[in-house]
């Protein structure tokens, strides 16, 4: 299994600002994913981040709003740009290695935009 | 993509066996079925994964019929600590394409 940490665990931000969320994995992984989860809802995939290539975004999510970096095989960041109250949510990262059977998830980042 | 359907919620009592079914009528040949458990303020945690027939591990069993259009997560003798949301995910082994279900909120009562 993989152990995943996220920073920050929570934050309160003002509208119009940006927040960068960090995701660290304790082992090298092929694929990393970023999700958004509204309270009481299922997970919605934002994008898939592979090392050495551009992130692949799902319908409804764009790079200008959610830029992603993947500088190496253990780390990724998601930036929520020009935030509005509608961006208030939990943001989760997960990782999947080629020798692993499943995705492993971080604890999430709770974001509140005022 | 093989969309999934799960019951929104289920109630059970401590010590009972709980079976949660997920429907995935359009499952593809190379899709696997994975179940996750999520507690409040935590990320989902892997429970079990299967392709066909039956898989068992130390915490659960997964039953998949021959047509693979559904799957059933079986939790033996649940306790209060099993109160959580359970998600069914269907996708290929490398997660190139996958779909997270809407989740089933299991409430275990004393």
Coordinates of C-alpha atoms in Angstrom, one line a residue:
Chain A
X1 CA 0.0 0.0 0.0
X2 CA 1.0 3.7 -0.3
X3 CA 0.7 6.3 2.4
X4 CA -0.4 9.7 1.1
X5 CA -0.3 13.0 2.9
X6 CA -1.9 16.3 1.9
X7 CA -1.1 19.9 2.9
X8 CA -2.9 21.9 4.1
X9 CA -5.5 19.8 5.8
X10 CA -7.9 22.7 5.8
X11 CA -8.0 26.4 4.9
X12 CA -10.3 29.4 4.8
X13 CA -9.6 31.7 1.8
X14 CA -11.0 34.9 0.4
X15 CA -12.7 34.9 -3.0
X16 CA -10.4 35.9 -5.8
X17 CA -7.3 34.3 -4.2
X18 CA -5.6 31.0 -5.1
X19 CA -4.7 28.0 -3.0
X20 CA -2.1 25.3 -3.8
X21 CA -2.7 21.9 -2.3
X22 CA 0.3 19.5 -2.0
X23 CA 0.1 15.7 -2.2
X24 CA 3.0 13.6 -1.1
X25 CA 3.3 9.8 -1.6
X26 CA 5.7 7.6 0.4
X27 CA 6.6 5.6 -2.7
X28 CA 7.0 6.1 -6.4
X29 CA 3.7 5.9 -8.3
X30 CA 2.7 6.0 -11.9
X31 CA -0.6 7.9 -11.7
X32 CA -1.9 10.5 -9.4
X33 CA -5.5 11.7 -9.3
X34 CA -7.2 14.8 -8.0
X35 CA -10.8 14.7 -6.8
X36 CA -13.4 17.1 -5.5
X37 CA -16.0 15.9 -3.0
X38 CA -18.9 18.0 -1.8
X39 CA -20.3 17.2 1.7
X40 CA -22.5 14.1 1.4
X41 CA -21.6 13.5 -2.2
X42 CA -19.5 11.1 -4.1
X43 CA -16.1 11.8 -5.5
X44 CA -15.8 13.8 -8.7
X45 CA -12.6 13.3 -10.7
X46 CA -10.9 16.6 -11.6
X47 CA -7.8 15.3 -13.4
X48 CA -5.2 12.6 -13.8
X49 CA -1.6 13.6 -13.4
X50 CA 1.1 11.5 -14.9
X51 CA 4.8 12.4 -14.3
X52 CA 6.4 13.9 -17.3
X53 CA 3.2 14.8 -19.2
X54 CA 0.4 17.3 -19.0
X55 CA -2.5 16.5 -16.7
X56 CA -5.6 15.2 -18.3
X57 CA -8.8 17.0 -17.2
X58 CA -12.3 15.7 -17.0
X59 CA -15.2 17.4 -18.5
X60 CA -16.1 20.6 -16.7
X61 CA -12.6 21.2 -15.3
X62 CA -10.0 23.3 -17.0
X63 CA -6.3 23.9 -16.6
X64 CA -6.7 27.6 -16.0
X65 CA -8.9 27.1 -13.0
X66 CA -7.1 23.9 -11.6
X67 CA -3.5 23.9 -12.7
X68 CA -1.7 20.8 -11.7
X69 CA 2.0 20.0 -11.4
X70 CA 3.6 16.6 -11.2
X71 CA 7.4 17.2 -10.9
X72 CA 8.3 13.7 -9.9
X73 CA 6.9 10.2 -9.1
X74 CA 6.0 11.0 -5.5
X75 CA 4.6 14.5 -5.5
X76 CA 1.8 16.6 -7.1
X77 CA 0.1 19.9 -6.5
X78 CA -3.3 21.2 -7.4
X79 CA -4.0 24.9 -7.4
X80 CA -7.5 26.2 -7.1
X81 CA -7.3 29.6 -8.9
X82 CA -9.4 32.7 -8.5
X83 CA -11.6 31.1 -6.0
X84 CA -15.3 31.7 -5.4
X85 CA -17.6 30.3 -2.7
X86 CA -18.6 27.6 -5.2
X87 CA -15.1 26.1 -4.9
X88 CA -15.7 25.3 -1.2
X89 CA -15.3 21.6 -1.0
X90 CA -13.0 18.7 0.0
X91 CA -10.1 18.1 -2.4
X92 CA -8.6 14.6 -2.4
X93 CA -5.6 13.2 -4.1
X94 CA -5.0 9.6 -4.8
X95 CA -2.2 7.5 -6.2
X96 CA -1.9 4.3 -8.2
X97 CA 1.3 2.4 -8.8
X98 CA 1.9 -0.1 -11.5
X99 CA 2.4 -2.9 -9.0
X100 CA -0.6 -1.9 -6.9
X101 CA -4.1 -3.2 -7.2
X102 CA -6.0 0.0 -6.4
X103 CA -5.9 3.7 -5.7
X104 CA -4.8 4.9 -2.3
X105 CA -6.2 8.2 -1.1
X106 CA -4.9 11.0 1.0
X107 CA -6.9 12.4 3.9
X108 CA -8.3 15.4 1.9
X109 CA -8.1 19.2 2.1
X110 CA -11.1 21.0 3.4
X111 CA -11.5 24.3 1.6
X112 CA -13.9 27.1 2.6
X113 CA -14.0 30.2 0.4
X114 CA -15.6 33.3 1.8
Chain B
X1 CA -18.1 4.0 -19.1
X2 CA -19.8 1.5 -16.9
X3 CA -21.9 3.7 -14.6
X4 CA -22.9 2.2 -11.3
X5 CA -26.0 2.2 -9.2
X6 CA -26.0 1.6 -5.4
X7 CA -28.7 2.0 -2.7
X8 CA -28.5 5.4 -1.0
X9 CA -28.5 4.0 2.5
X10 CA -28.9 0.9 4.5
X11 CA -29.5 0.1 8.2
X12 CA -28.2 -2.8 10.1
X13 CA -27.6 -4.1 13.6
X14 CA -24.4 -5.1 15.3
X15 CA -23.5 -8.7 14.6
X16 CA -25.5 -9.0 11.4
X17 CA -24.2 -9.7 7.9
X18 CA -24.6 -6.8 5.5
X19 CA -24.8 -7.1 1.8
X20 CA -24.5 -4.1 -0.4
X21 CA -25.2 -4.5 -4.1
X22 CA -23.9 -2.4 -7.0
X23 CA -25.3 -2.5 -10.5
X24 CA -23.1 -2.0 -13.4
X25 CA -24.9 -3.1 -16.5
X26 CA -22.4 -1.7 -19.0
X27 CA -19.3 -3.1 -17.5
X28 CA -16.5 -3.7 -20.0
X29 CA -14.5 -6.8 -20.5
X30 CA -11.4 -5.4 -18.9
X31 CA -13.1 -3.6 -16.0
X32 CA -12.5 -4.6 -12.4
X33 CA -14.8 -3.9 -9.5
X34 CA -13.4 -2.2 -6.4
X35 CA -15.1 -1.3 -3.2
X36 CA -14.0 1.5 -0.8
X37 CA -15.0 2.6 2.7
X38 CA -15.1 6.2 3.7
X39 CA -15.4 7.6 7.2
X40 CA -16.2 11.3 7.7
X41 CA -13.2 13.6 7.3
X42 CA -11.1 10.8 5.8
X43 CA -10.2 9.7 2.3
X44 CA -11.7 6.4 0.9
X45 CA -10.0 3.2 2.0
X46 CA -9.7 0.2 -0.2
X47 CA -11.7 -2.8 1.0
X48 CA -11.7 -5.4 -1.8
X49 CA -11.3 -5.8 -5.6
X50 CA -12.5 -8.5 -8.0
X51 CA -13.1 -9.4 -11.6
X52 CA -15.4 -12.4 -11.4
X53 CA -16.8 -15.1 -9.1
X54 CA -15.9 -14.6 -5.4
X55 CA -13.1 -12.9 -3.6
X56 CA -12.6 -12.9 0.1
X57 CA -10.2 -11.2 2.4
X58 CA -9.9 -10.6 6.1
X59 CA -12.6 -7.9 6.2
X60 CA -15.1 -8.7 3.4
X61 CA -16.2 -10.8 0.5
X62 CA -17.1 -9.8 -3.0
X63 CA -19.6 -11.8 -5.1
X64 CA -19.7 -11.2 -8.8
X65 CA -22.1 -13.3 -10.9
X66 CA -21.1 -14.7 -14.3
X67 CA -22.6 -11.8 -16.3
X68 CA -20.7 -9.3 -14.1
X69 CA -23.6 -6.8 -14.4
X70 CA -23.7 -6.5 -10.6
X71 CA -21.6 -7.2 -7.6
X72 CA -22.3 -7.6 -3.9
X73 CA -20.1 -6.5 -1.0
X74 CA -20.6 -8.7 2.0
X75 CA -19.5 -7.5 5.5
X76 CA -19.8 -10.3 8.0
X77 CA -20.9 -9.5 11.6
X78 CA -20.8 -5.7 11.4
X79 CA -20.0 -3.5 14.3
X80 CA -20.7 0.1 15.1
X81 CA -17.3 1.0 13.6
X82 CA -18.5 -0.2 10.2
X83 CA -20.8 2.8 10.0
X84 CA -19.5 4.5 6.9
X85 CA -20.2 5.2 3.2
X86 CA -19.3 2.4 0.9
X87 CA -18.4 3.1 -2.8
X88 CA -18.4 0.8 -5.7
X89 CA -15.9 1.7 -8.5
X90 CA -15.8 0.1 -11.9
X91 CA -12.8 0.6 -14.2
X92 CA -9.9 -1.0 -15.9
X93 CA -7.0 -2.3 -13.9
X94 CA -4.8 0.7 -14.6
X95 CA -7.5 3.2 -13.9
X96 CA -7.3 4.7 -17.4
X97 CA -11.1 4.8 -17.3
X98 CA -13.2 4.4 -14.2
X99 CA -16.4 5.4 -12.5
X100 CA -17.1 6.0 -8.8
X101 CA -20.6 5.1 -7.7
X102 CA -22.8 7.5 -5.6
X103 CA -22.1 5.5 -2.4
X104 CA -24.2 3.7 0.1
X105 CA -24.4 5.1 3.6
X106 CA -24.4 2.2 6.1
X107 CA -25.7 2.9 9.5
X108 CA -25.0 0.1 12.1
X109 CA -27.2 0.3 15.2
X110 CA -26.4 -1.3 18.6

